[in-house]
mmCIF file of C-alpha atoms and ligand atoms in Angstrom:
data_model
loop_
_atom_site.group_PDB
_atom_site.id
_atom_site.type_symbol
_atom_site.label_atom_id
_atom_site.label_comp_id
_atom_site.label_asym_id
_atom_site.label_seq_id
_atom_site.Cartn_x
_atom_site.Cartn_y
_atom_site.Cartn_z
ATOM 1 C CA MET V 173 117.474 91.808 152.804
ATOM 2 C CA LYS V 174 120.332 91.387 150.383
ATOM 3 C CA SER V 175 122.869 92.519 152.988
ATOM 4 C CA LYS V 176 121.459 90.041 155.476
ATOM 5 C CA ILE V 177 122.093 87.190 153.052
ATOM 6 C CA LEU V 178 125.584 88.495 152.397
ATOM 7 C CA ALA V 179 126.320 88.694 156.129
ATOM 8 C CA SER V 180 125.105 85.153 156.526
ATOM 9 C CA ALA V 181 127.325 83.977 153.661
ATOM 10 C CA VAL V 182 130.353 85.694 155.207
ATOM 11 C CA ALA V 183 129.606 84.112 158.574
ATOM 12 C CA THR V 184 129.374 80.704 156.914
ATOM 13 C CA LEU V 185 132.729 81.280 155.256
ATOM 14 C CA PHE V 186 134.305 81.995 158.618
ATOM 15 C CA VAL V 187 132.853 78.830 160.105
ATOM 16 C CA VAL V 188 134.188 76.769 157.199
ATOM 17 C CA ALA V 189 137.626 78.366 157.530
ATOM 18 C CA GLY V 190 137.640 77.584 161.247
ATOM 19 C CA ALA V 191 136.841 73.948 160.546
ATOM 20 C CA THR V 192 139.734 73.561 158.114
ATOM 21 C CA PRO V 193 142.340 71.363 159.759
ATOM 22 C CA VAL V 194 145.209 73.710 160.427
ATOM 23 C CA SER V 195 147.919 71.852 162.291
ATOM 24 C CA ALA V 196 148.372 73.771 165.494
ATOM 25 C CA GLU V 197 151.682 73.973 167.246
ATOM 26 C CA VAL V 198 152.282 74.072 170.964
ATOM 27 C CA VAL V 199 155.538 75.656 172.070
ATOM 28 C CA ILE V 200 157.398 74.252 175.064
ATOM 29 C CA THR V 201 160.508 75.982 176.341
ATOM 30 C CA GLN V 202 163.413 74.242 178.018
ATOM 31 C CA LYS V 203 165.190 76.443 180.503
ATOM 32 C CA ALA V 204 167.364 75.705 183.563
ATOM 33 C CA LYS V 205 167.089 72.002 182.718
ATOM 34 C CA LYS V 206 163.296 72.141 182.969
ATOM 35 C CA PHE V 207 160.353 72.129 180.635
ATOM 36 C CA ASP V 208 158.112 75.147 181.215
ATOM 37 C CA LYS V 209 155.148 72.773 181.626
ATOM 38 C CA LYS V 210 154.839 69.351 183.215
ATOM 39 C CA LYS V 211 151.820 68.227 181.250
ATOM 40 C CA ILE V 212 150.204 69.301 178.062
ATOM 41 C CA SER V 213 147.159 68.095 176.230
ATOM 42 C CA ILE V 214 146.994 68.314 172.461
ATOM 43 C CA LYS V 215 144.935 66.938 169.613
ATOM 44 C CA LYS V 216 146.040 64.186 167.288
ATOM 45 C CA GLY V 217 148.010 65.654 164.391
ATOM 46 C CA GLU V 218 149.230 68.672 166.306
ATOM 47 C CA SER V 219 152.891 69.320 166.791
ATOM 48 C CA VAL V 220 154.969 70.368 169.745
ATOM 49 C CA LYS V 221 157.928 72.667 169.261
ATOM 50 C CA PHE V 222 160.591 72.222 171.927
ATOM 51 C CA VAL V 223 162.622 75.408 172.192
ATOM 52 C CA ASN V 224 166.015 75.138 173.843
ATOM 53 C CA ALA V 225 166.401 78.425 175.735
ATOM 54 C CA ASP V 226 169.213 76.971 177.827
ATOM 55 C CA SER V 227 172.958 77.395 177.460
ATOM 56 C CA ILE V 228 173.375 73.633 177.239
ATOM 57 C CA ALA V 229 172.199 71.006 174.762
ATOM 58 C CA HIS V 230 169.080 68.884 175.245
ATOM 59 C CA ASN V 231 167.801 65.779 173.518
ATOM 60 C CA ILE V 232 164.047 65.246 173.425
ATOM 61 C CA HIS V 233 163.000 61.637 173.247
ATOM 62 C CA SER V 234 160.322 59.222 174.379
ATOM 63 C CA ARG V 235 160.341 55.528 175.083
ATOM 64 C CA SER V 236 156.565 55.330 175.378
ATOM 65 C CA SER V 237 155.226 52.005 174.167
ATOM 66 C CA ASN V 238 152.731 53.678 171.842
ATOM 67 C CA GLY V 239 155.413 55.521 169.906
ATOM 68 C CA LYS V 240 159.119 55.857 170.524
ATOM 69 C CA PHE V 241 160.967 58.788 169.076
ATOM 70 C CA ASP V 242 164.240 60.631 169.407
ATOM 71 C CA LEU V 243 164.574 64.182 168.124
ATOM 72 C CA GLY V 244 168.338 64.205 168.542
ATOM 73 C CA VAL V 245 170.579 66.784 170.119
ATOM 74 C CA SER V 246 169.174 70.308 170.209
ATOM 75 C CA LYS V 247 171.870 72.915 170.685
ATOM 76 C CA PRO V 248 171.284 76.076 172.748
ATOM 77 C CA GLY V 249 169.091 78.534 170.885
ATOM 78 C CA THR V 250 167.663 75.935 168.537
ATOM 79 C CA SER V 251 164.425 74.004 168.566
ATOM 80 C CA THR V 252 163.067 70.642 167.536
ATOM 81 C CA SER V 253 159.505 69.733 166.607
ATOM 82 C CA LYS V 254 157.472 66.590 166.789
ATOM 83 C CA VAL V 255 154.105 65.852 165.214
ATOM 84 C CA PHE V 256 151.992 63.607 167.425
ATOM 85 C CA ASP V 257 149.819 61.644 165.013
ATOM 86 C CA LYS V 258 148.822 58.902 167.446
ATOM 87 C CA ALA V 259 146.518 59.261 170.411
ATOM 88 C CA GLY V 260 147.814 58.312 173.825
ATOM 89 C CA LYS V 261 150.070 59.439 176.621
ATOM 90 C CA PHE V 262 153.691 60.114 175.858
ATOM 91 C CA LYS V 263 156.286 60.518 178.570
ATOM 92 C CA VAL V 264 158.804 62.834 176.989
ATOM 93 C CA ARG V 265 162.243 63.271 178.471
ATOM 94 C CA CYS V 266 165.650 64.676 177.794
ATOM 95 C CA ALA V 267 168.206 61.959 177.107
ATOM 96 C CA ILE V 268 170.976 64.084 178.603
ATOM 97 C CA HIS V 269 169.088 65.209 181.718
ATOM 98 C CA PRO V 270 166.847 62.387 182.978
ATOM 99 C CA LYS V 271 165.097 64.674 185.481
ATOM 100 C CA MET V 272 163.561 66.677 182.651
ATOM 101 C CA LYS V 273 160.085 65.275 182.114
ATOM 102 C CA ILE V 274 156.929 66.320 180.389
ATOM 103 C CA THR V 275 153.808 64.315 179.652
ATOM 104 C CA VAL V 276 152.143 64.894 176.314
ATOM 105 C CA LYS V 277 148.566 63.674 176.196
ATOM 106 C CA VAL V 278 147.355 63.303 172.648
ATOM 107 C CA ASN V 279 143.574 63.211 172.297
HETATM 108 CU CU1 LIG B 132 168.510 68.204 178.679
#
């Protein structure tokens, strides 16, 4: 009986830990002047890490009306991160290579 209560308490602890807002991070890789995904869907408050696995520089930015941002130049082998704290659709591009596009949907 006692062990059953203990097991239940442990299970409850796990549930509580799972509910704790841990800011998740989605990793997107840029290679051959392309993002490895065309669309991603994340939750408000989560961040996206843009890894530059290319041999050239990239510059992540967005001119979306619901939140403009510019992460600046990311040299080869480096990465830049962006926390999306507003819901909406963000069209993210590279300022150096206009054909590089990814849509970030923040729920
Ligand atoms: Cu680029």
